[in-house]
mmCIF file of C-alpha atoms in Angstrom:
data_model
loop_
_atom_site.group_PDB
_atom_site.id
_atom_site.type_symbol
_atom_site.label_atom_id
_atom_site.label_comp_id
_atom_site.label_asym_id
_atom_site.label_seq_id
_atom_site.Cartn_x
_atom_site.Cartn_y
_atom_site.Cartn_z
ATOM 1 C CA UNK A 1 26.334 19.685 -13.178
ATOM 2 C CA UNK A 2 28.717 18.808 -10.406
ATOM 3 C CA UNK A 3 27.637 17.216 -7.681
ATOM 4 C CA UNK A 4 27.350 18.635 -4.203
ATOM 5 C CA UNK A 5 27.498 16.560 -1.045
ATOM 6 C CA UNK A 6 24.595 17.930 1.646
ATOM 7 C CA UNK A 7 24.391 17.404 5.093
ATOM 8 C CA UNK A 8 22.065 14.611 6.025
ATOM 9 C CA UNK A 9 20.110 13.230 8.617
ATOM 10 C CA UNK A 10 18.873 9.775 9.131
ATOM 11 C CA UNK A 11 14.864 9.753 10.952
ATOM 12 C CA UNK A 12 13.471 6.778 12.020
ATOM 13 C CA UNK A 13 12.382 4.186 14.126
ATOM 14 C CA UNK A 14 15.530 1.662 15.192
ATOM 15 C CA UNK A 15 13.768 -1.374 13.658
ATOM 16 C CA UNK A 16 13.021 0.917 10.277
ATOM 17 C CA UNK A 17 16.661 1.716 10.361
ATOM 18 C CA UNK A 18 17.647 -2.225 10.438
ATOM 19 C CA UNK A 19 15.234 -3.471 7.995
ATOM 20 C CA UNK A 20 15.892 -0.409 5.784
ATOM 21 C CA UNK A 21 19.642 0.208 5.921
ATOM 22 C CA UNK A 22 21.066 -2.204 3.892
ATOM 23 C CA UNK A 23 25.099 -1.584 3.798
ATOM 24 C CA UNK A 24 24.757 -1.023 0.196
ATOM 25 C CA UNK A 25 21.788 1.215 0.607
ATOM 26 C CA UNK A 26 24.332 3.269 3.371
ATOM 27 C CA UNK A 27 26.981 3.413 1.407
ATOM 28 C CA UNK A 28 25.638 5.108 -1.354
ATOM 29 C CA UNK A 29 24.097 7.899 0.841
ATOM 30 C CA UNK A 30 27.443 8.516 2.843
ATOM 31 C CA UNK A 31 29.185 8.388 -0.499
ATOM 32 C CA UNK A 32 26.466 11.549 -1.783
ATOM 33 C CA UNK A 33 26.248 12.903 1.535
ATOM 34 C CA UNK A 34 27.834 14.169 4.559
ATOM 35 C CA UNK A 35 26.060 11.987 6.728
ATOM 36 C CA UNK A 36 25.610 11.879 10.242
ATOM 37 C CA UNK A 37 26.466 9.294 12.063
ATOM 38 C CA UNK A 38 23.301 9.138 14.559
ATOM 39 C CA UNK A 39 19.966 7.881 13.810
ATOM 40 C CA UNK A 40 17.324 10.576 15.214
ATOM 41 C CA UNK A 41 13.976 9.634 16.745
ATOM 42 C CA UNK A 42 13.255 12.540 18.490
ATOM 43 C CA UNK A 43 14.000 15.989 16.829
ATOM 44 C CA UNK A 44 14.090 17.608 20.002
ATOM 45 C CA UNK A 45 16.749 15.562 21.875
ATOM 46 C CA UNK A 46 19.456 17.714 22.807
ATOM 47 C CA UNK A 47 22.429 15.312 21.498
ATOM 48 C CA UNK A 48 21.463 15.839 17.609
ATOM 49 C CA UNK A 49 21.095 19.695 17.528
ATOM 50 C CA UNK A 50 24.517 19.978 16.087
ATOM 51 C CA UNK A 51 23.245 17.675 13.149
ATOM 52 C CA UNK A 52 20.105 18.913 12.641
ATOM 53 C CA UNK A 53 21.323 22.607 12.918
ATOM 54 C CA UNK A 54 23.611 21.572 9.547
ATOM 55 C CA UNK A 55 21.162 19.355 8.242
ATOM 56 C CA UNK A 56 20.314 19.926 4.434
ATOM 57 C CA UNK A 57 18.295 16.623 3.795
ATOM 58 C CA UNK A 58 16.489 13.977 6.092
ATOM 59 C CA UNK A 59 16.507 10.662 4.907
ATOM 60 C CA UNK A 60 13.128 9.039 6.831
ATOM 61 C CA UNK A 61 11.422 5.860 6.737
ATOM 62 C CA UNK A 62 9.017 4.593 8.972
ATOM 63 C CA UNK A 63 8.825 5.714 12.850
ATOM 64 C CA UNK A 64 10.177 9.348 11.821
ATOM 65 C CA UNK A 65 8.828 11.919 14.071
ATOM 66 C CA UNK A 66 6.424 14.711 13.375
ATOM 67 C CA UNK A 67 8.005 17.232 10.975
ATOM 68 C CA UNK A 68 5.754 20.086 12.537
ATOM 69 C CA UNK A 69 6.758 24.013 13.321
ATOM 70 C CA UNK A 70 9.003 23.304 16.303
ATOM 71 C CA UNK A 71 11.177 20.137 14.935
ATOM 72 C CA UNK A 72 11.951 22.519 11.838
ATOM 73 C CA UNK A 73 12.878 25.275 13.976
ATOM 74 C CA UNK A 74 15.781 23.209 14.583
ATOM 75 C CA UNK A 75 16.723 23.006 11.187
ATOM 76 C CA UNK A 76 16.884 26.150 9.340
ATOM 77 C CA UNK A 77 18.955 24.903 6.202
ATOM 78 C CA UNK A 78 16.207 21.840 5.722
ATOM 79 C CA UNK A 79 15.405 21.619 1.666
ATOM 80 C CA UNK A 80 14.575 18.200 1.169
ATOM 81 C CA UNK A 81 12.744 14.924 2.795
ATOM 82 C CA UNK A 82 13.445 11.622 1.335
ATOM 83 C CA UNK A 83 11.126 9.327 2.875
ATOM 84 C CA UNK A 84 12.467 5.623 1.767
ATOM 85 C CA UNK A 85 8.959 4.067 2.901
ATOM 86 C CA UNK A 86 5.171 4.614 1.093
ATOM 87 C CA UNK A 87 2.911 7.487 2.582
ATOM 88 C CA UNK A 88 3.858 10.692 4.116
ATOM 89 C CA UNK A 89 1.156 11.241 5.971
ATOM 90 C CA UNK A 90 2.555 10.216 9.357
ATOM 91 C CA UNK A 91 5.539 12.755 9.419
ATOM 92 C CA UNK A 92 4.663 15.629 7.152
ATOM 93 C CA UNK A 93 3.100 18.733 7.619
ATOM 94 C CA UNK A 94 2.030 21.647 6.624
ATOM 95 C CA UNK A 95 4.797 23.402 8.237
ATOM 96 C CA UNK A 96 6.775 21.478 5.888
ATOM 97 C CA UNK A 97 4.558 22.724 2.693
ATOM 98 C CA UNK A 98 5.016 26.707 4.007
ATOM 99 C CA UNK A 99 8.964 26.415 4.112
ATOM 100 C CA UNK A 100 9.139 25.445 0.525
ATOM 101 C CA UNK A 101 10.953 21.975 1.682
ATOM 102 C CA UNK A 102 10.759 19.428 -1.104
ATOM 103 C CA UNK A 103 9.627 15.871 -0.365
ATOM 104 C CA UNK A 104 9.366 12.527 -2.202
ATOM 105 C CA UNK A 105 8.873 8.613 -1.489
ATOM 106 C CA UNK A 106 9.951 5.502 -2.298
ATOM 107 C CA UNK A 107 5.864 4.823 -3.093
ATOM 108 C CA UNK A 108 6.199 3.584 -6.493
ATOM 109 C CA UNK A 109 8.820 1.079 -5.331
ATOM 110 C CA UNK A 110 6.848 0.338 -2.487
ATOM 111 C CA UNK A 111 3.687 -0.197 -5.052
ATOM 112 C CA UNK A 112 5.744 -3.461 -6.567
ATOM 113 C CA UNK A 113 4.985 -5.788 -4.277
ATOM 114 C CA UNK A 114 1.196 -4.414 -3.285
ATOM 115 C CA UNK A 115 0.513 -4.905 -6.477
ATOM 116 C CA UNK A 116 2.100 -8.261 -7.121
ATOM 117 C CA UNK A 117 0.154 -9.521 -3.869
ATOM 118 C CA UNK A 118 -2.926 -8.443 -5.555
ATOM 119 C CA UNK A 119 -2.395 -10.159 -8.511
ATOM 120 C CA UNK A 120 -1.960 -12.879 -6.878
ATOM 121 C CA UNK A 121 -5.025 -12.879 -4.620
ATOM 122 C CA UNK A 122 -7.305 -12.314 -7.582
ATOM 123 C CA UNK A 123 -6.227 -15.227 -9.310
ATOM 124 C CA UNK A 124 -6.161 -17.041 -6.706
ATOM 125 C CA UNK A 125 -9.732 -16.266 -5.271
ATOM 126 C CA UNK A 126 -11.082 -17.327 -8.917
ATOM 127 C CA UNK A 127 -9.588 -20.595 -8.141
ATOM 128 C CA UNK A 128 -10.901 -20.693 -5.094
ATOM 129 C CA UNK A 129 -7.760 -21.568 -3.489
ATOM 130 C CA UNK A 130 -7.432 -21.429 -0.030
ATOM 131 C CA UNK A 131 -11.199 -23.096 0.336
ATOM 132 C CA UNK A 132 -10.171 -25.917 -1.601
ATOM 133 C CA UNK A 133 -6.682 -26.422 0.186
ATOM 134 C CA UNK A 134 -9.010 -26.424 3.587
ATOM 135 C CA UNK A 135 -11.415 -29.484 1.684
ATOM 136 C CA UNK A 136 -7.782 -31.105 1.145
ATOM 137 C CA UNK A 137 -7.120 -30.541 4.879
ATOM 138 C CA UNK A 138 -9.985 -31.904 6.360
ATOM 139 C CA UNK A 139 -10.879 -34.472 3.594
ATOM 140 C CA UNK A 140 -9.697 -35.832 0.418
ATOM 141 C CA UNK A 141 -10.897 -33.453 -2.077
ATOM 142 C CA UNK A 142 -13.605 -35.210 -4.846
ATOM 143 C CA UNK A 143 -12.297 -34.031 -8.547
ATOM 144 C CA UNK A 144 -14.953 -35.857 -9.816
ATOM 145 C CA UNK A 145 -17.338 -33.726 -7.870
ATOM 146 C CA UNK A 146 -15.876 -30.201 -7.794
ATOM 147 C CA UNK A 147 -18.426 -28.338 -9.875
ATOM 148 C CA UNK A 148 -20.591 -28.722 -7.076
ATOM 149 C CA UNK A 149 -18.462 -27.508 -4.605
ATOM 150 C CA UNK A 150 -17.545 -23.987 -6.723
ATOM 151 C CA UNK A 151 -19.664 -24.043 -9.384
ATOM 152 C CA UNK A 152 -18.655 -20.532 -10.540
ATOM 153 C CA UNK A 153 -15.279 -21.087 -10.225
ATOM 154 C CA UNK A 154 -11.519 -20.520 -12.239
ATOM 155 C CA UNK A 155 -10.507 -17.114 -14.114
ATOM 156 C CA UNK A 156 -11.759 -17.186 -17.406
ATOM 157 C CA UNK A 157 -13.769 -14.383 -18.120
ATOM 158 C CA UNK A 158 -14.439 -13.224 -14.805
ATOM 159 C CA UNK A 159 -14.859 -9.611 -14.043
ATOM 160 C CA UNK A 160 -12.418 -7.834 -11.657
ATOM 161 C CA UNK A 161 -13.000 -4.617 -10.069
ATOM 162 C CA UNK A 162 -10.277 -2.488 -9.082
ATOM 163 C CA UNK A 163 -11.251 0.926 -6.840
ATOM 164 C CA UNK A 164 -8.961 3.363 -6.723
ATOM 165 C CA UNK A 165 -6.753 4.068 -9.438
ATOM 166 C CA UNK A 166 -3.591 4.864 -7.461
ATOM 167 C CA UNK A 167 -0.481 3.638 -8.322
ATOM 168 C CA UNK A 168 -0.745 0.629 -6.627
ATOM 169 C CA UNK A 169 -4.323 -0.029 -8.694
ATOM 170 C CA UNK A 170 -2.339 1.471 -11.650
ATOM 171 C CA UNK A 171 -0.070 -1.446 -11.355
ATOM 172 C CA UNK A 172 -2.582 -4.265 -10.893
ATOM 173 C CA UNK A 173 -4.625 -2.897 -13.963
ATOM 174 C CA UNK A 174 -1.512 -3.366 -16.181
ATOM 175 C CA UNK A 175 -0.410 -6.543 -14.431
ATOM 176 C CA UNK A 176 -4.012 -7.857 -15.135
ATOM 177 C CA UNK A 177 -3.756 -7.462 -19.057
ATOM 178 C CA UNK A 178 -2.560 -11.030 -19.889
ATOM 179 C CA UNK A 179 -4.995 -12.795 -18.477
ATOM 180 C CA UNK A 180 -8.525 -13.387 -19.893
ATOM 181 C CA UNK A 181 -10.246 -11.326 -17.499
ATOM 182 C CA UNK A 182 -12.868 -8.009 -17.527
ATOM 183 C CA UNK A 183 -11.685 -5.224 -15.508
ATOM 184 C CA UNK A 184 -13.720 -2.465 -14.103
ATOM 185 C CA UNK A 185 -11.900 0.143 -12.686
ATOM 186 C CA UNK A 186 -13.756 2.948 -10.345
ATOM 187 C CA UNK A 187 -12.060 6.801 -9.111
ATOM 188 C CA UNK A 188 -13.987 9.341 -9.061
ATOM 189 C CA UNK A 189 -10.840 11.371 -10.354
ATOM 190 C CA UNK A 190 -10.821 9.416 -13.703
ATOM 191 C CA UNK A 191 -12.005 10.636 -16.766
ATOM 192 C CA UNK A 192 -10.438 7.782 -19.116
ATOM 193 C CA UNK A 193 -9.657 4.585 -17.930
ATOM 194 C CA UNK A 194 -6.277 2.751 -18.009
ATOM 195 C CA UNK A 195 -5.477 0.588 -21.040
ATOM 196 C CA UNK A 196 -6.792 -3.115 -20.228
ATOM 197 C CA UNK A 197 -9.637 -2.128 -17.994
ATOM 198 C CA UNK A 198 -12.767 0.129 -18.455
ATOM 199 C CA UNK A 199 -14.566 2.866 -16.437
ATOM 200 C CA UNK A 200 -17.546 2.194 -14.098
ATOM 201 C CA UNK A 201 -19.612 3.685 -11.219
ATOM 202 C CA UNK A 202 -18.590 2.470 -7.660
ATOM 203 C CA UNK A 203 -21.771 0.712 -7.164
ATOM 204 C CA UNK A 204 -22.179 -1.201 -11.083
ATOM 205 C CA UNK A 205 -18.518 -2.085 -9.874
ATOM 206 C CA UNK A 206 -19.755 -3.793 -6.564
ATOM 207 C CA UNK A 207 -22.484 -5.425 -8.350
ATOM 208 C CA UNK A 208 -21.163 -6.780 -11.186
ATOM 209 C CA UNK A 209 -17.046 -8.394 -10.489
ATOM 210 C CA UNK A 210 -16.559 -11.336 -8.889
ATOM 211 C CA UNK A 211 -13.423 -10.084 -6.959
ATOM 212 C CA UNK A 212 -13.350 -6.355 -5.519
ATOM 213 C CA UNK A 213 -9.891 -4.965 -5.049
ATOM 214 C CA UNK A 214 -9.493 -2.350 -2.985
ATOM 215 C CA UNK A 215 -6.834 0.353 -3.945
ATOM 216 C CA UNK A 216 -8.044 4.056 -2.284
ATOM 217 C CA UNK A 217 -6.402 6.696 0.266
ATOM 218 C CA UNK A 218 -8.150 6.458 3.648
ATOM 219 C CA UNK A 219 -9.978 9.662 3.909
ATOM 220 C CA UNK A 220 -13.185 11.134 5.242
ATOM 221 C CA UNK A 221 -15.088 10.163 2.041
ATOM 222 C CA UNK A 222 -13.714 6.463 1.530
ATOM 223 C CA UNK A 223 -14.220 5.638 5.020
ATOM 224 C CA UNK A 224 -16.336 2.513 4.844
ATOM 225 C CA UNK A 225 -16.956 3.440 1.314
ATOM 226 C CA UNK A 226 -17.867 -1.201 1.543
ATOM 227 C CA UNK A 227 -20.210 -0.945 3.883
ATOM 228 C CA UNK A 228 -23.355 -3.247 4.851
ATOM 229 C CA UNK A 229 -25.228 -1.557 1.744
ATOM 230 C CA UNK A 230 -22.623 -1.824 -1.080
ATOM 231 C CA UNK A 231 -21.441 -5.363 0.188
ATOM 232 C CA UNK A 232 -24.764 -6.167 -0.205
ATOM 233 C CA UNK A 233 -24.341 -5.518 -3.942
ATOM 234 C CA UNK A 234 -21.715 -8.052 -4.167
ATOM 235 C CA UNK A 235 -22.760 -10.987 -6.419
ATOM 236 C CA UNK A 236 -22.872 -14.249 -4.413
ATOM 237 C CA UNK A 237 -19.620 -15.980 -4.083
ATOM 238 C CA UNK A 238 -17.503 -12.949 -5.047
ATOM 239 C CA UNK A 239 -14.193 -11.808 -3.092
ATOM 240 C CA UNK A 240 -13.210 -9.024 -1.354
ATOM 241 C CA UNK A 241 -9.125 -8.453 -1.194
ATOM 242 C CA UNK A 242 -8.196 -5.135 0.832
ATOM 243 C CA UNK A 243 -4.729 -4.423 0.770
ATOM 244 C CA UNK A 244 -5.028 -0.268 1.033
ATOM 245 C CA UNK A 245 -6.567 0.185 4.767
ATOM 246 C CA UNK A 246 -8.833 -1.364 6.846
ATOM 247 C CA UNK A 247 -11.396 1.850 7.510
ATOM 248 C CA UNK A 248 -12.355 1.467 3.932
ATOM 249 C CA UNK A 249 -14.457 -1.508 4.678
ATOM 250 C CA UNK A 250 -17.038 -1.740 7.611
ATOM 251 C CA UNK A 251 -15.487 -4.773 9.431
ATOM 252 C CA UNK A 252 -18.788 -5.482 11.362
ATOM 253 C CA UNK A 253 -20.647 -5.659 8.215
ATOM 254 C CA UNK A 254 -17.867 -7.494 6.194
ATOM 255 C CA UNK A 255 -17.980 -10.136 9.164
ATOM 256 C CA UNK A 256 -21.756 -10.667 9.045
ATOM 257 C CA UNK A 257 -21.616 -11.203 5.005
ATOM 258 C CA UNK A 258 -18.325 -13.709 5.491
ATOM 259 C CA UNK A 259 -20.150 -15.554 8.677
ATOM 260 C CA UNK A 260 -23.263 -15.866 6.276
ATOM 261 C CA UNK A 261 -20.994 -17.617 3.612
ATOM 262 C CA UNK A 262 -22.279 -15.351 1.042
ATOM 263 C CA UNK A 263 -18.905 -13.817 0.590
ATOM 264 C CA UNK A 264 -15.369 -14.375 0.544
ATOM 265 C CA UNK A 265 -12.214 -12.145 1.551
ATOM 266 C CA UNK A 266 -8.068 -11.601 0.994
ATOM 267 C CA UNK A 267 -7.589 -8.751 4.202
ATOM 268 C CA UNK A 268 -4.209 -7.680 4.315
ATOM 269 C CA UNK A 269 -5.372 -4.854 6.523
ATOM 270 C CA UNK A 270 -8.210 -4.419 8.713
ATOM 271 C CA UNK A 271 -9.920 -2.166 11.181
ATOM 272 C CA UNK A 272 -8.653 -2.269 13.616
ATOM 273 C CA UNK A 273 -5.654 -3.346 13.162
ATOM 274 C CA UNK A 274 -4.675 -5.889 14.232
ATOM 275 C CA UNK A 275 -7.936 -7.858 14.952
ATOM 276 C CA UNK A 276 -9.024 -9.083 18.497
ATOM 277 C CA UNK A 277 -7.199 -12.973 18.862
ATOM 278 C CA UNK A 278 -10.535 -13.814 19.261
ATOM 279 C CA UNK A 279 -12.364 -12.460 16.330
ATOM 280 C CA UNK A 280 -14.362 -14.493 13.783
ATOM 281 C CA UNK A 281 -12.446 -13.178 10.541
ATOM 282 C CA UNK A 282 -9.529 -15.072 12.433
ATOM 283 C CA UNK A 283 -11.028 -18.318 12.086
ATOM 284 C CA UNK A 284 -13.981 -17.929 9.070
ATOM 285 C CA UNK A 285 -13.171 -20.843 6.409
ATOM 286 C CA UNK A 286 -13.705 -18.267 3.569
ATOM 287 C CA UNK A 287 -10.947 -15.350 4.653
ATOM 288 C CA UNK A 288 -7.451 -15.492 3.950
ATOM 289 C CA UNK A 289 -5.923 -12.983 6.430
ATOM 290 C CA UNK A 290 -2.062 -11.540 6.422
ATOM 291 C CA UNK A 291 -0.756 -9.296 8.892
ATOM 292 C CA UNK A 292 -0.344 -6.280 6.264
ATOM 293 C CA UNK A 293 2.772 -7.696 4.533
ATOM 294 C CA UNK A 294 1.522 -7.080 1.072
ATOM 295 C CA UNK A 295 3.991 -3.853 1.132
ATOM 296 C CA UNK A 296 7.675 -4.474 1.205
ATOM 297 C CA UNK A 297 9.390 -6.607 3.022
ATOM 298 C CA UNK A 298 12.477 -8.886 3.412
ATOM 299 C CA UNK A 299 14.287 -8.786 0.190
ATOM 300 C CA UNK A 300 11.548 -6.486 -1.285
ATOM 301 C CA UNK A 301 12.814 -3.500 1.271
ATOM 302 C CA UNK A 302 16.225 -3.043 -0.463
ATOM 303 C CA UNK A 303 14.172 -2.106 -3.743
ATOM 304 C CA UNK A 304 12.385 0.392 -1.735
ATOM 305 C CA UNK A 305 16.096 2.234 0.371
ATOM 306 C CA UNK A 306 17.716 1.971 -3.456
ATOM 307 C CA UNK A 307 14.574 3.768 -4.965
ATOM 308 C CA UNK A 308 14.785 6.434 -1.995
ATOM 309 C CA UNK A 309 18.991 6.688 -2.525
ATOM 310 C CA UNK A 310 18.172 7.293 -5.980
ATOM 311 C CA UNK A 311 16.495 10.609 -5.229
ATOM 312 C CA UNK A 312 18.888 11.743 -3.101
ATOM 313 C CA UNK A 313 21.337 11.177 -5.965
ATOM 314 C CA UNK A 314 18.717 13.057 -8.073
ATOM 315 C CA UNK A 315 19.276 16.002 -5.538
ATOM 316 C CA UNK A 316 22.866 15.951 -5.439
ATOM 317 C CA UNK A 317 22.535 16.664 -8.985
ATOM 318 C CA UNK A 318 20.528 19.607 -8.986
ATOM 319 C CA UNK A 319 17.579 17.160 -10.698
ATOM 320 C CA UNK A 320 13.863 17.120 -10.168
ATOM 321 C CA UNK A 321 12.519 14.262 -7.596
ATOM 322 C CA UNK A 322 11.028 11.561 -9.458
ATOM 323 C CA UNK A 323 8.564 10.391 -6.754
ATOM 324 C CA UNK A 324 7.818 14.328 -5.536
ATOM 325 C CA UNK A 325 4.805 14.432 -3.317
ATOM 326 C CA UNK A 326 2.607 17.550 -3.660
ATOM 327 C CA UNK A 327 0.567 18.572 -1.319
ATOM 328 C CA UNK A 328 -2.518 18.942 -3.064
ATOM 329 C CA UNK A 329 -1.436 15.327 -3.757
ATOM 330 C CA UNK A 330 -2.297 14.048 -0.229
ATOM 331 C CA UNK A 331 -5.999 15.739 -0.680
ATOM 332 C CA UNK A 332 -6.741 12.161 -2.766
ATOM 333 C CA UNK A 333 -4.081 10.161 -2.125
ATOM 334 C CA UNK A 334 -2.487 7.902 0.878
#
C-alpha cells in the first residue's frame, strides 16, 4: 500500500515539545507528514485555525489541551491522535470516542524504564540499600555485625508482590524471572497469572511479600486501596515502592507506619504531589523518595517520540495502531 502523507498537528506543552522533539524524531514525522510548522497549546487560538481546519492527525505529548466537543469542532477531518507520552487521560474525551477518531500511545515504550526502576528498587530494598549507605554516612558500617542490623535481609527467596498487572507490572513480572525470588501478583482482572509469578488475593499479597510494588490505574476503587488497614498487613521490615500514583496509598497512614520504623518505602509518586518541603517522608531514614522520574526521561524520551513516530508511520500505511487505546480500556487502566 502506498503511502499517504496527512496533515498534522503538533499539541503540547513548549517544554514537552523540547524534551520530546528530538531532530531525528521531527524528521521522520515531516518526512510522513505534511506538518505544520506551529506547535499548538491552545486549540482555540485564532492563529492555528488554518492548521487545524486541514489537520488529519495530532501528534500530542504532554501539556496537550482538552480534546473535548468544541476543540474538535475545529477540526472536522481529525482521524487519528498519536500521543508520544503514557496515559491519555488528560487530553481525551469522549467527544473523541463518538467521532470514531483513533488514538494510541507511546505507553509500552514509556513502560521500559518504569519497569526497569522497579526492578531496581526491589532488589535493592532486599539489600537494604539506601539504610545501609546512611550507616556508612554517619558511621563506619560493622560487617562483622550486620545480621543484627537487617537480620532479614538480601534477595534470596524473598517474596515480591506486584499489584496491578498492567503493562508496566507485566514488565517487572518478566524482568523478575532470573532472580531467585517468589512473586505474587494481584488484579482483580486476572484469571491466570503471568509466567514467573503466581495469583493471589490483594490482602494474602500485603501480608505475605516483603516488598509491595505498586502497578494500578488511579481510579475510584484503587484510591488508597494501601491504606492504614492493609499496611497494617505488611510483614515487619517489608517495602513499599509506588511508582503508579500517589492516591493509591494513604500518605497519612504510610507516614505513621514509616515514622514507627515498622516499614520501609521507594515513592516515586505521592499524594500530593509534590510533598510539603517540610514533610516527614522528606527526611524519614527508611524512604527513598524521587520526584516521579521513574517514567522516561533524558535519553529514555527519544525511545518514547520514536515509538509514537512509529505509529504514525503505521497510519501512513493504512496499518492498525500497535499501542491503540480503547475506551473501554481507560475503565481499568491509567
Amino acid at each position: 500500500m502506498t503511502p499517504n502523507r496527512p496533515d498534522a498537528v503538533l499539541a503540547m506543552s513548549p517544554a514537552s515539545a523540547e524534551m520530546i522533539l528530538h531532530p531525528t524524531v521531527l524528521a521522520r514525522l515531516q518526512g510522513l507528514t505534511r506538518l505544520a510548522p506551529a506547535i499548538v497549546t491552545d486549540f482555540h487560538d485564532p492563529a492555528h485555525t488554518a492548521a487545524l481546519a486541514r489537520a488529519e492527525l495530532l501528534f500530542t505529548c504532554w501539556g496537550c489541551p482538552v480534546l473535548d466537543a468544541s476543540a474538535l469542532d475545529r477540526m472536522p477531518r481529525l482521524r487519528a491522535v498519536v500521543h508520544a507520552a503514557g496515559t491519555v487521560r488528560g487530553h481525551i474525551t469522549d467527544d473523541v470516542w463518538h467521532r470514531d477518531i483513533a488514538v494510541t500511545t507511546a505507553a509500552d515504550a514509556n513502560a521500559v524504564p518504569v519497569a526497569e526502576y522497579t526492578v531496581a528498587a526491589v532488589l535493592a530494598a532486599g539489600k537494604r540499600i539506601g539504610a545501609v549507605a546512611r550507616i556508612e554516612r554517619d558511621r563506619a558500617f560493622d560487617r562483622e555485625r550486620w545480621q543484627q542490623y537487617f537480620p532479614t535481609w538480601g534477595n534470596y527467596r524473598t517474596t515480591v508482590g506486584i499489584v496491578g498487572a498492567s503493562r508496566i507490572g507485566r514488565r517487572v513480572i518478566e524482568l523478575l524471572r532470573p532472580f531467585d525470588l517468589d512473586v505474587l501478583v494481584a488484579d482483580p482482572y486476572l484469571t491466570r497469572a503471568p509466567a514467573g509469578s503466581r495469583l493471589a488475593d490483594l490482602d494474602e499479597l500485603a501480608a505475605t511479600a516483603h516488598v509491595v510494588s505498586l502497578h494500578a490505574p488511579e481510579l475510584p476503587t484503587t484510591r488508597h486501596m494501601f491504606d492504614r488497614r492493609r499496611l497494617a498487613l505488611m510483614p515487619d521490615g517489608a517495602t513499599l515502592v509506588n511508582t503508579a500514583r500517589g492516591a493509591l496509598v494513604d500518605t497519612r497512614a504510610l507516614t505513621d507506619e514509616l515514622a514507627s520504623g515498622r516499614l520501609h518505602a521507594v515513592l516515586d509518586v505521592t499524594d500530593p504531589e509534590p510533598l510539603p518541603r517540610d514533610h516527614p517522608l522528606r527526611s524519614l531514614p527508611n524512604v527513598l523518595l524521587t520526584p516521579h522520574i521513574a517514567g522516561s526521561f533524558g535519553n529514555e524520551l527519544e525511545r518514547m517520540a520514536h515509538a509514537a513516530a512509529d505509529e504514525v508511520e503505521r497510519h501512513t500505511r493504512g496499518q492498525p495502531f500497535r499501542g491503540a487505546v480503547r475506551p473501554e480500556d481507560l475503565a481499568h487502566s491509567a
